[in-house]
Tab-separated table of N, CA and C in Angstrom:
chain	number	residue	atom	x	y	z
U	1	MET	N	23.631	14.337	-10.187
U	1	MET	CA	23.526	15.402	-11.158
U	1	MET	C	23.165	16.725	-10.496
U	2	ASP	N	22.397	16.691	-9.426
U	2	ASP	CA	21.994	17.914	-8.762
U	2	ASP	C	23.191	18.739	-8.309
U	3	GLU	N	24.281	18.063	-7.928
U	3	GLU	CA	25.470	18.791	-7.493
U	3	GLU	C	26.090	19.601	-8.627
U	4	LEU	N	25.846	19.230	-9.875
U	4	LEU	CA	26.378	19.969	-11.013
U	4	LEU	C	25.747	21.348	-11.134
U	5	LEU	N	24.566	21.508	-10.587
U	5	LEU	CA	23.838	22.758	-10.749
U	5	LEU	C	24.415	23.894	-9.927
U	6	HIS	N	25.136	23.607	-8.873
U	6	HIS	CA	25.540	24.649	-7.942
U	6	HIS	C	27.039	24.685	-7.696
U	7	GLN	N	27.823	24.117	-8.551
U	7	GLN	CA	29.253	24.064	-8.320
U	7	GLN	C	30.016	24.681	-9.478
U	8	THR	N	31.240	24.276	-9.589
U	8	THR	CA	32.104	24.770	-10.638
U	8	THR	C	31.590	24.302	-11.996
U	9	PRO	N	32.091	24.911	-13.066
U	9	PRO	CA	31.630	24.515	-14.401
U	9	PRO	C	31.813	23.015	-14.655
U	10	ALA	N	30.857	22.468	-15.372
U	10	ALA	CA	30.892	21.053	-15.739
U	10	ALA	C	30.558	20.944	-17.221
U	11	VAL	N	31.196	20.006	-17.894
U	11	VAL	CA	31.013	19.811	-19.323
U	11	VAL	C	30.784	18.332	-19.586
U	12	GLY	N	29.885	18.039	-20.509
U	12	GLY	CA	29.657	16.650	-20.905
U	12	GLY	C	29.276	16.581	-22.366
U	13	ARG	N	29.350	15.399	-22.908
U	13	ARG	CA	28.981	15.177	-24.310
U	13	ARG	C	27.861	14.148	-24.368
U	14	PHE	N	27.121	14.159	-25.464
U	14	PHE	CA	26.087	13.150	-25.692
U	14	PHE	C	26.129	12.746	-27.154
U	15	ASP	N	25.698	11.501	-27.415
U	15	ASP	CA	25.618	11.054	-28.810
U	15	ASP	C	24.448	10.116	-29.057
U	16	THR	N	23.455	10.176	-28.176
U	16	THR	CA	22.198	9.471	-28.402
U	16	THR	C	21.056	10.435	-28.082
U	17	LEU	N	19.872	10.158	-28.622
U	17	LEU	CA	18.723	11.017	-28.324
U	17	LEU	C	18.359	10.965	-26.847
U	18	ALA	N	18.507	9.791	-26.229
U	18	ALA	CA	18.208	9.681	-24.793
U	18	ALA	C	19.143	10.570	-23.980
U	19	ASP	N	20.426	10.573	-24.328
U	19	ASP	CA	21.373	11.431	-23.622
U	19	ASP	C	21.116	12.909	-23.912
U	20	TYR	N	20.685	13.215	-25.119
U	20	TYR	CA	20.316	14.588	-25.473
U	20	TYR	C	19.164	15.065	-24.594
U	21	ARG	N	18.145	14.239	-24.470
U	21	ARG	CA	17.002	14.599	-23.619
U	21	ARG	C	17.426	14.716	-22.156
U	22	GLY	N	18.333	13.851	-21.728
U	22	GLY	CA	18.857	13.940	-20.366
U	22	GLY	C	19.622	15.228	-20.133
U	23	ALA	N	20.373	15.672	-21.126
U	23	ALA	CA	21.095	16.942	-21.002
U	23	ALA	C	20.114	18.112	-20.917
U	24	ILE	N	19.029	18.046	-21.685
U	24	ILE	CA	17.998	19.087	-21.586
U	24	ILE	C	17.399	19.089	-20.187
U	25	ASP	N	17.098	17.908	-19.655
U	25	ASP	CA	16.554	17.823	-18.304
U	25	ASP	C	17.496	18.463	-17.286
U	26	LEU	N	18.784	18.198	-17.423
U	26	LEU	CA	19.777	18.769	-16.520
U	26	LEU	C	19.790	20.291	-16.610
U	27	ALA	N	19.779	20.829	-17.819
U	27	ALA	CA	19.761	22.282	-17.992
U	27	ALA	C	18.482	22.891	-17.416
U	28	LEU	N	17.354	22.206	-17.599
U	28	LEU	CA	16.097	22.719	-17.058
U	28	LEU	C	16.127	22.756	-15.535
U	29	LEU	N	16.776	21.772	-14.925
U	29	LEU	CA	16.914	21.782	-13.464
U	29	LEU	C	17.686	23.001	-12.981
U	30	GLY	N	18.636	23.463	-13.784
U	30	GLY	CA	19.440	24.611	-13.398
U	30	GLY	C	18.797	25.951	-13.693
U	31	ALA	N	17.702	25.965	-14.427
U	31	ALA	CA	17.064	27.221	-14.833
U	31	ALA	C	16.344	27.883	-13.669
U	32	ARG	N	16.579	29.180	-13.519
U	32	ARG	CA	15.913	29.961	-12.473
U	32	ARG	C	15.232	31.212	-13.020
U	33	ARG	N	15.601	31.625	-14.258
U	33	ARG	CA	15.023	32.840	-14.818
U	33	ARG	C	14.525	32.666	-16.255
U	34	ARG	N	15.382	32.117	-17.110
U	34	ARG	CA	14.998	32.054	-18.525
U	34	ARG	C	15.503	30.779	-19.178
U	35	ILE	N	14.629	30.186	-19.973
U	35	ILE	CA	14.986	29.079	-20.842
U	35	ILE	C	14.768	29.585	-22.261
U	36	TRP	N	15.812	29.467	-23.052
U	36	TRP	CA	15.763	29.975	-24.426
U	36	TRP	C	16.221	28.852	-25.330
U	37	MET	N	15.401	28.491	-26.325
U	37	MET	CA	15.713	27.319	-27.128
U	37	MET	C	15.473	27.578	-28.607
U	38	PHE	N	16.377	27.019	-29.421
U	38	PHE	CA	16.190	26.989	-30.868
U	38	PHE	C	16.289	25.534	-31.305
U	39	ASP	N	15.332	25.099	-32.133
U	39	ASP	CA	15.326	23.717	-32.612
U	39	ASP	C	14.610	23.675	-33.964
U	40	ARG	N	14.756	22.556	-34.637
U	40	ARG	CA	14.047	22.383	-35.910
U	40	ARG	C	12.549	22.345	-35.647
U	41	ASN	N	12.102	21.449	-34.740
U	41	ASN	CA	10.664	21.321	-34.500
U	41	ASN	C	10.314	20.749	-33.123
U	42	LEU	N	11.276	20.495	-32.277
U	42	LEU	CA	11.134	19.925	-30.926
U	42	LEU	C	10.815	18.431	-30.914
U	43	GLU	N	10.732	17.789	-32.055
U	43	GLU	CA	10.365	16.372	-32.091
U	43	GLU	C	11.353	15.513	-31.297
U	44	ASP	N	12.641	15.751	-31.444
U	44	ASP	CA	13.647	14.937	-30.758
U	44	ASP	C	13.871	15.344	-29.304
U	45	ALA	N	13.403	16.525	-28.934
U	45	ALA	CA	13.722	17.080	-27.614
U	45	ALA	C	12.802	16.604	-26.494
U	46	GLY	N	11.719	15.910	-26.816
U	46	GLY	CA	10.844	15.368	-25.781
U	46	GLY	C	9.997	16.392	-25.057
U	47	PHE	N	9.524	17.413	-25.760
U	47	PHE	CA	8.771	18.471	-25.098
U	47	PHE	C	7.300	18.159	-24.893
U	48	ASN	N	6.851	16.952	-25.243
U	48	ASN	CA	5.461	16.615	-24.965
U	48	ASN	C	5.325	15.503	-23.918
U	49	THR	N	6.397	15.136	-23.274
U	49	THR	CA	6.295	14.118	-22.232
U	49	THR	C	5.721	14.730	-20.958
U	50	ALA	N	5.105	13.892	-20.148
U	50	ALA	CA	4.535	14.367	-18.884
U	50	ALA	C	5.626	14.922	-17.967
U	51	ALA	N	6.760	14.259	-17.921
U	51	ALA	CA	7.854	14.717	-17.045
U	51	ALA	C	8.376	16.078	-17.486
U	52	ARG	N	8.565	16.278	-18.788
U	52	ARG	CA	9.043	17.569	-19.287
U	52	ARG	C	8.016	18.656	-19.020
U	53	HIS	N	6.725	18.329	-19.221
U	53	HIS	CA	5.654	19.281	-18.929
U	53	HIS	C	5.705	19.717	-17.469
U	54	GLU	N	5.854	18.771	-16.567
U	54	GLU	CA	5.906	19.111	-15.136
U	54	GLU	C	7.143	19.939	-14.799
U	55	ALA	N	8.280	19.622	-15.414
U	55	ALA	CA	9.500	20.395	-15.171
U	55	ALA	C	9.333	21.835	-15.649
U	56	LEU	N	8.765	22.009	-16.830
U	56	LEU	CA	8.546	23.357	-17.349
U	56	LEU	C	7.498	24.108	-16.537
U	57	ARG	N	6.460	23.414	-16.135
U	57	ARG	CA	5.420	24.051	-15.323
U	57	ARG	C	5.985	24.494	-13.983
U	58	ALA	N	6.770	23.641	-13.345
U	58	ALA	CA	7.402	23.997	-12.069
U	58	ALA	C	8.328	25.201	-12.254
U	59	PHE	N	9.085	25.207	-13.344
U	59	PHE	CA	9.955	26.349	-13.634
U	59	PHE	C	9.126	27.621	-13.746
U	60	LEU	N	8.055	27.595	-14.538
U	60	LEU	CA	7.249	28.789	-14.771
U	60	LEU	C	6.520	29.260	-13.507
U	61	LEU	N	6.160	28.333	-12.644
U	61	LEU	CA	5.500	28.703	-11.382
U	61	LEU	C	6.477	29.229	-10.331
U	62	GLY	N	7.771	29.084	-10.588
U	62	GLY	CA	8.790	29.429	-9.607
U	62	GLY	C	9.027	30.903	-9.384
U	63	GLY	N	8.469	31.769	-10.193
U	63	GLY	CA	8.667	33.200	-9.997
U	63	GLY	C	8.084	34.004	-11.140
U	64	GLN	N	7.785	35.262	-10.875
U	64	GLN	CA	7.153	36.114	-11.869
U	64	GLN	C	8.084	36.522	-12.998
U	65	ASP	N	9.380	36.429	-12.791
U	65	ASP	CA	10.337	36.877	-13.789
U	65	ASP	C	10.817	35.756	-14.713
U	66	ARG	N	10.187	34.620	-14.669
U	66	ARG	CA	10.608	33.470	-15.481
U	66	ARG	C	10.065	33.576	-16.896
U	67	ARG	N	10.871	33.094	-17.877
U	67	ARG	CA	10.474	33.136	-19.292
U	67	ARG	C	10.886	31.854	-19.986
U	68	LEU	N	10.071	31.461	-20.939
U	68	LEU	CA	10.372	30.347	-21.829
U	68	LEU	C	10.186	30.846	-23.253
U	69	ASP	N	11.291	30.967	-23.983
U	69	ASP	CA	11.261	31.450	-25.358
U	69	ASP	C	11.804	30.361	-26.277
U	70	ILE	N	11.013	29.991	-27.276
U	70	ILE	CA	11.371	28.911	-28.201
U	70	ILE	C	11.283	29.440	-29.623
U	71	VAL	N	12.313	29.145	-30.423
U	71	VAL	CA	12.308	29.466	-31.849
U	71	VAL	C	12.457	28.147	-32.607
U	72	LEU	N	11.590	27.939	-33.591
U	72	LEU	CA	11.591	26.705	-34.373
U	72	LEU	C	11.629	27.028	-35.866
U	73	HIS	N	12.206	26.133	-36.637
U	73	HIS	CA	12.089	26.244	-38.088
U	73	HIS	C	10.672	25.876	-38.513
U	74	ASP	N	10.103	24.856	-37.883
U	74	ASP	CA	8.799	24.333	-38.274
U	74	ASP	C	7.936	24.166	-37.023
U	75	VAL	N	6.803	24.845	-36.965
U	75	VAL	CA	5.935	24.775	-35.786
U	75	VAL	C	4.836	23.723	-35.930
U	76	ASP	N	4.749	23.061	-37.069
U	76	ASP	CA	3.692	22.086	-37.307
U	76	ASP	C	3.702	20.970	-36.258
U	77	TYR	N	4.879	20.441	-35.947
U	77	TYR	CA	4.960	19.356	-34.958
U	77	TYR	C	4.397	19.813	-33.607
U	78	VAL	N	4.755	20.996	-33.180
U	78	VAL	CA	4.265	21.517	-31.896
U	78	VAL	C	2.749	21.659	-31.938
U	79	GLN	N	2.229	22.211	-33.006
U	79	GLN	CA	0.789	22.423	-33.101
U	79	GLN	C	0.007	21.113	-33.151
U	80	ARG	N	0.586	20.080	-33.738
U	80	ARG	CA	-0.114	18.800	-33.870
U	80	ARG	C	0.119	17.839	-32.710
U	81	TYR	N	1.335	17.807	-32.180
U	81	TYR	CA	1.713	16.723	-31.272
U	81	TYR	C	2.202	17.166	-29.892
U	82	CYS	N	2.096	18.427	-29.573
U	82	CYS	CA	2.589	18.909	-28.268
U	82	CYS	C	1.503	19.653	-27.490
U	83	PRO	N	0.384	18.989	-27.192
U	83	PRO	CA	-0.681	19.688	-26.473
U	83	PRO	C	-0.248	20.158	-25.078
U	84	ARG	N	0.660	19.441	-24.447
U	84	ARG	CA	1.117	19.874	-23.120
U	84	ARG	C	1.857	21.209	-23.199
U	85	LEU	N	2.717	21.340	-24.190
U	85	LEU	CA	3.433	22.605	-24.366
U	85	LEU	C	2.467	23.729	-24.722
U	86	LEU	N	1.497	23.448	-25.568
U	86	LEU	CA	0.510	24.459	-25.934
U	86	LEU	C	-0.342	24.853	-24.729
U	87	ASN	N	-0.653	23.904	-23.872
U	87	ASN	CA	-1.383	24.232	-22.642
U	87	ASN	C	-0.561	25.142	-21.741
U	88	LEU	N	0.737	24.878	-21.643
U	88	LEU	CA	1.609	25.766	-20.871
U	88	LEU	C	1.612	27.163	-21.475
U	89	GLN	N	1.631	27.238	-22.799
U	89	GLN	CA	1.618	28.546	-23.429
U	89	GLN	C	0.315	29.286	-23.135
U	90	ARG	N	-0.804	28.570	-23.126
U	90	ARG	CA	-2.075	29.215	-22.792
U	90	ARG	C	-2.097	29.651	-21.328
U	91	GLN	N	-1.613	28.794	-20.455
U	91	GLN	CA	-1.632	29.100	-19.027
U	91	GLN	C	-0.661	30.226	-18.666
U	92	PHE	N	0.468	30.289	-19.344
U	92	PHE	CA	1.501	31.282	-19.039
U	92	PHE	C	1.774	32.148	-20.273
U	93	SER	N	0.714	32.624	-20.915
U	93	SER	CA	0.860	33.326	-22.191
U	93	SER	C	1.722	34.578	-22.096
U	94	HIS	N	1.850	35.140	-20.938
U	94	HIS	CA	2.645	36.357	-20.770
U	94	HIS	C	4.150	36.073	-20.728
U	95	VAL	N	4.557	34.810	-20.580
U	95	VAL	CA	5.987	34.498	-20.472
U	95	VAL	C	6.441	33.321	-21.342
U	96	VAL	N	5.536	32.710	-22.087
U	96	VAL	CA	5.902	31.605	-22.978
U	96	VAL	C	5.672	32.062	-24.419
U	97	ASN	N	6.747	32.069	-25.195
U	97	ASN	CA	6.687	32.521	-26.585
U	97	ASN	C	7.218	31.438	-27.505
U	98	ILE	N	6.510	31.202	-28.604
U	98	ILE	CA	6.963	30.254	-29.613
U	98	ILE	C	7.014	30.992	-30.945
U	99	HIS	N	8.225	31.129	-31.466
U	99	HIS	CA	8.460	31.826	-32.727
U	99	HIS	C	8.869	30.832	-33.804
U	100	GLN	N	8.785	31.289	-35.051
U	100	GLN	CA	9.259	30.516	-36.198
U	100	GLN	C	10.272	31.376	-36.944
U	101	THR	N	11.337	30.725	-37.412
U	101	THR	CA	12.375	31.456	-38.127
U	101	THR	C	11.854	31.995	-39.452
U	102	ASN	N	12.392	33.133	-39.834
U	102	ASN	CA	12.155	33.692	-41.163
U	102	ASN	C	13.074	32.983	-42.142
U	103	GLN	N	12.906	33.277	-43.412
U	103	GLN	CA	13.697	32.627	-44.456
U	103	GLN	C	15.197	32.827	-44.245
U	104	GLU	N	15.607	33.981	-43.768
U	104	GLU	CA	17.031	34.271	-43.611
U	104	GLU	C	17.730	33.370	-42.591
U	105	ALA	N	16.990	32.756	-41.694
U	105	ALA	CA	17.584	31.890	-40.667
U	105	ALA	C	17.388	30.410	-40.955
U	106	ARG	N	16.820	30.055	-42.080
U	106	ARG	CA	16.514	28.655	-42.373
U	106	ARG	C	17.748	27.787	-42.588
U	107	GLY	N	18.905	28.371	-42.779
U	107	GLY	CA	20.120	27.600	-43.000
U	107	GLY	C	20.844	27.196	-41.730
U	108	ILE	N	20.271	27.462	-40.578
U	108	ILE	CA	20.894	27.105	-39.299
U	108	ILE	C	20.454	25.693	-38.936
U	109	TYR	N	21.416	24.821	-38.619
U	109	TYR	CA	21.106	23.411	-38.433
U	109	TYR	C	21.531	22.836	-37.097
U	110	ASP	N	21.881	23.678	-36.132
U	110	ASP	CA	22.261	23.144	-34.826
U	110	ASP	C	21.258	23.609	-33.781
U	111	GLY	N	20.911	22.704	-32.888
U	111	GLY	CA	19.959	23.013	-31.836
U	111	GLY	C	20.664	23.594	-30.621
U	112	ILE	N	20.012	24.563	-29.975
U	112	ILE	CA	20.612	25.243	-28.824
U	112	ILE	C	19.551	25.419	-27.748
U	113	LEU	N	19.912	25.120	-26.519
U	113	LEU	CA	19.103	25.468	-25.362
U	113	LEU	C	20.029	26.152	-24.370
U	114	VAL	N	19.642	27.341	-23.918
U	114	VAL	CA	20.415	28.065	-22.905
U	114	VAL	C	19.495	28.358	-21.734
U	115	ALA	N	19.971	28.077	-20.550
U	115	ALA	CA	19.223	28.372	-19.329
U	115	ALA	C	20.047	29.338	-18.482
U	116	ASP	N	19.448	30.456	-18.156
U	116	ASP	CA	20.048	31.451	-17.252
U	116	ASP	C	21.425	31.940	-17.666
U	117	ASP	N	21.714	31.972	-18.913
U	117	ASP	CA	22.996	32.489	-19.421
U	117	ASP	C	24.212	31.716	-18.929
U	118	ALA	N	24.007	30.600	-18.241
U	118	ALA	CA	25.143	29.875	-17.667
U	118	ALA	C	25.158	28.397	-18.017
U	119	HIS	N	24.051	27.855	-18.440
U	119	HIS	CA	23.949	26.424	-18.757
U	119	HIS	C	23.480	26.298	-20.206
U	120	TYR	N	24.041	25.335	-20.918
U	120	TYR	CA	23.543	25.139	-22.277
U	120	TYR	C	23.624	23.683	-22.706
U	121	VAL	N	22.797	23.385	-23.721
U	121	VAL	CA	22.827	22.121	-24.435
U	121	VAL	C	22.941	22.502	-25.905
U	122	HIS	N	23.974	22.000	-26.569
U	122	HIS	CA	24.212	22.354	-27.963
U	122	HIS	C	24.285	21.073	-28.788
U	123	ARG	N	23.295	20.882	-29.621
U	123	ARG	CA	23.269	19.746	-30.547
U	123	ARG	C	23.895	20.229	-31.841
U	124	PHE	N	24.935	19.570	-32.294
U	124	PHE	CA	25.732	20.083	-33.394
U	124	PHE	C	25.004	20.126	-34.732
U	125	HIS	N	24.069	19.207	-34.964
U	125	HIS	CA	23.292	19.195	-36.211
U	125	HIS	C	21.985	18.453	-35.943
U	126	PHE	N	20.904	18.950	-36.513
U	126	PHE	CA	19.594	18.334	-36.302
U	126	PHE	C	19.536	16.872	-36.728
U	127	ASP	N	20.334	16.491	-37.711
U	127	ASP	CA	20.274	15.128	-38.236
U	127	ASP	C	21.029	14.110	-37.387
U	128	HIS	N	21.773	14.569	-36.406
U	128	HIS	CA	22.578	13.675	-35.571
U	128	HIS	C	22.406	14.061	-34.102
U	129	PRO	N	22.310	13.097	-33.219
U	129	PRO	CA	22.073	13.419	-31.805
U	129	PRO	C	23.330	13.838	-31.037
U	130	ARG	N	24.438	14.080	-31.711
U	130	ARG	CA	25.677	14.435	-31.033
U	130	ARG	C	25.686	15.891	-30.580
U	131	GLY	N	26.350	16.117	-29.426
U	131	GLY	CA	26.475	17.484	-28.948
U	131	GLY	C	27.158	17.534	-27.605
U	132	GLU	N	27.049	18.692	-26.951
U	132	GLU	CA	27.647	18.855	-25.631
U	132	GLU	C	26.712	19.651	-24.738
U	133	TRP	N	26.910	19.480	-23.434
U	133	TRP	CA	26.199	20.282	-22.453
U	133	TRP	C	27.228	20.908	-21.519
U	134	VAL	N	26.878	22.075	-21.018
U	134	VAL	CA	27.742	22.809	-20.102
U	134	VAL	C	26.878	23.384	-18.993
U	135	MET	N	27.352	23.265	-17.776
U	135	MET	CA	26.663	23.840	-16.616
U	135	MET	C	27.595	24.842	-15.946
U	136	ASN	N	27.044	25.955	-15.506
U	136	ASN	CA	27.752	26.942	-14.684
U	136	ASN	C	28.962	27.553	-15.370
U	137	ASP	N	28.834	27.951	-16.614
U	137	ASP	CA	29.957	28.564	-17.317
U	137	ASP	C	29.453	29.715	-18.193
U	138	LEU	N	29.452	30.907	-17.605
U	138	LEU	CA	28.971	32.091	-18.321
U	138	LEU	C	29.797	32.378	-19.573
U	139	ALA	N	31.101	32.232	-19.489
U	139	ALA	CA	31.969	32.557	-20.618
U	139	ALA	C	31.700	31.643	-21.813
U	140	ARG	N	31.567	30.360	-21.579
U	140	ARG	CA	31.321	29.420	-22.688
U	140	ARG	C	29.928	29.581	-23.272
U	141	THR	N	29.015	30.104	-22.493
U	141	THR	CA	27.632	30.246	-22.949
U	141	THR	C	27.427	31.497	-23.799
U	142	GLN	N	28.257	32.503	-23.652
U	142	GLN	CA	28.059	33.779	-24.342
U	142	GLN	C	27.949	33.664	-25.865
U	143	PRO	N	28.808	32.904	-26.556
U	143	PRO	CA	28.645	32.807	-28.019
U	143	PRO	C	27.286	32.223	-28.434
U	144	LEU	N	26.791	31.256	-27.675
U	144	LEU	CA	25.481	30.679	-28.005
U	144	LEU	C	24.363	31.663	-27.705
U	145	LEU	N	24.518	32.470	-26.681
U	145	LEU	CA	23.520	33.508	-26.400
U	145	LEU	C	23.444	34.514	-27.543
U	146	ARG	N	24.596	34.905	-28.068
U	146	ARG	CA	24.603	35.825	-29.206
U	146	ARG	C	23.919	35.191	-30.419
U	147	ARG	N	24.175	33.915	-30.650
U	147	ARG	CA	23.513	33.215	-31.772
U	147	ARG	C	22.006	33.165	-31.565
U	148	LEU	N	21.567	32.872	-30.351
U	148	LEU	CA	20.132	32.838	-30.065
U	148	LEU	C	19.498	34.209	-30.286
U	149	GLU	N	20.191	35.243	-29.894
U	149	GLU	CA	19.674	36.602	-30.109
U	149	GLU	C	19.512	36.878	-31.598
U	150	GLU	N	20.488	36.496	-32.402
U	150	GLU	CA	20.396	36.681	-33.850
U	150	GLU	C	19.240	35.863	-34.440
U	151	ILE	N	19.091	34.632	-33.980
U	151	ILE	CA	17.993	33.783	-34.464
U	151	ILE	C	16.654	34.385	-34.055
U	152	TRP	N	16.563	34.870	-32.822
U	152	TRP	CA	15.330	35.485	-32.328
U	152	TRP	C	14.958	36.693	-33.194
U	153	GLN	N	15.958	37.488	-33.554
U	153	GLN	CA	15.707	38.665	-34.394
U	153	GLN	C	15.238	38.263	-35.802
U	154	ALA	N	15.601	37.064	-36.233
U	154	ALA	CA	15.206	36.568	-37.559
U	154	ALA	C	14.010	35.622	-37.448
U	155	SER	N	13.110	35.925	-36.508
U	155	SER	CA	11.924	35.079	-36.323
U	155	SER	C	10.708	35.956	-36.066
U	156	ARG	N	9.559	35.295	-36.041
U	156	ARG	CA	8.299	35.991	-35.769
U	156	ARG	C	7.407	35.089	-34.929
U	157	VAL	N	6.440	35.673	-34.270
U	157	VAL	CA	5.489	34.893	-33.488
U	157	VAL	C	4.779	33.927	-34.429
U	158	ALA	N	4.723	32.651	-34.021
U	158	ALA	CA	4.122	31.653	-34.906
U	158	ALA	C	3.011	30.866	-34.235
U	159	VAL	N	3.090	30.702	-32.935
U	159	VAL	CA	2.062	29.967	-32.207
U	159	VAL	C	1.545	30.898	-31.127
U	160	SER	N	0.264	31.189	-31.215
U	160	SER	CA	-0.349	32.112	-30.270
U	160	SER	C	-1.106	31.341	-29.204
U	161	ALA	N	-1.186	31.929	-28.036
U	161	ALA	CA	-1.916	31.302	-26.933
U	161	ALA	C	-3.429	31.446	-27.109
U	162	THR	N	-3.849	32.377	-27.958
U	162	THR	CA	-5.271	32.585	-28.177
U	162	THR	C	-5.614	32.286	-29.626
U	163	THR	N	-6.862	31.956	-29.853
U	163	THR	CA	-7.350	31.693	-31.199
U	163	THR	C	-8.136	32.911	-31.656
U	164	LEU	N	-7.725	33.492	-32.765
U	164	LEU	CA	-8.431	34.649	-33.306
U	164	LEU	C	-9.333	34.196	-34.428
U	165	GLY	N	-10.410	34.895	-34.589
U	165	GLY	CA	-11.316	34.575	-35.688
U	165	GLY	C	-12.751	34.554	-35.214
U	166	LEU	N	-13.632	34.253	-36.121
U	166	LEU	CA	-15.068	34.236	-35.794
U	166	LEU	C	-15.547	32.849	-35.495
């Protein structure tokens, strides 16, 4: 799989949650600057596993210009069941952002992860684990980048790295 990260474009499909998580792992391996993700709540994506935590931590430690931006419909799962991700957000609060969609974006039902504008994982619908992954293809990634930008604009900060209050 490592050879896919540095060669010509590669495309694959998945139709199980295990393969979906494997496609995310592959995209994360290819990330060098930015990981941008939209999901319902991250429950199916495996963002609280030790291996995923280490992969994200290694990515964030890899350079000062690295970013992890996540937009979710529902942040409750992250707040309750993803302490590793929340720890990363506290440790890297200047580059890890977790937003929640506004009402206008609640009708979007496909999950998207884009890494470095060239790699993506696209789950066609939250209710089904089917989708595709693409490595090293800027042209194919552009429509999903535009969608992520629109979703980002229709979201707000939802999970903060600091606790405010008395």
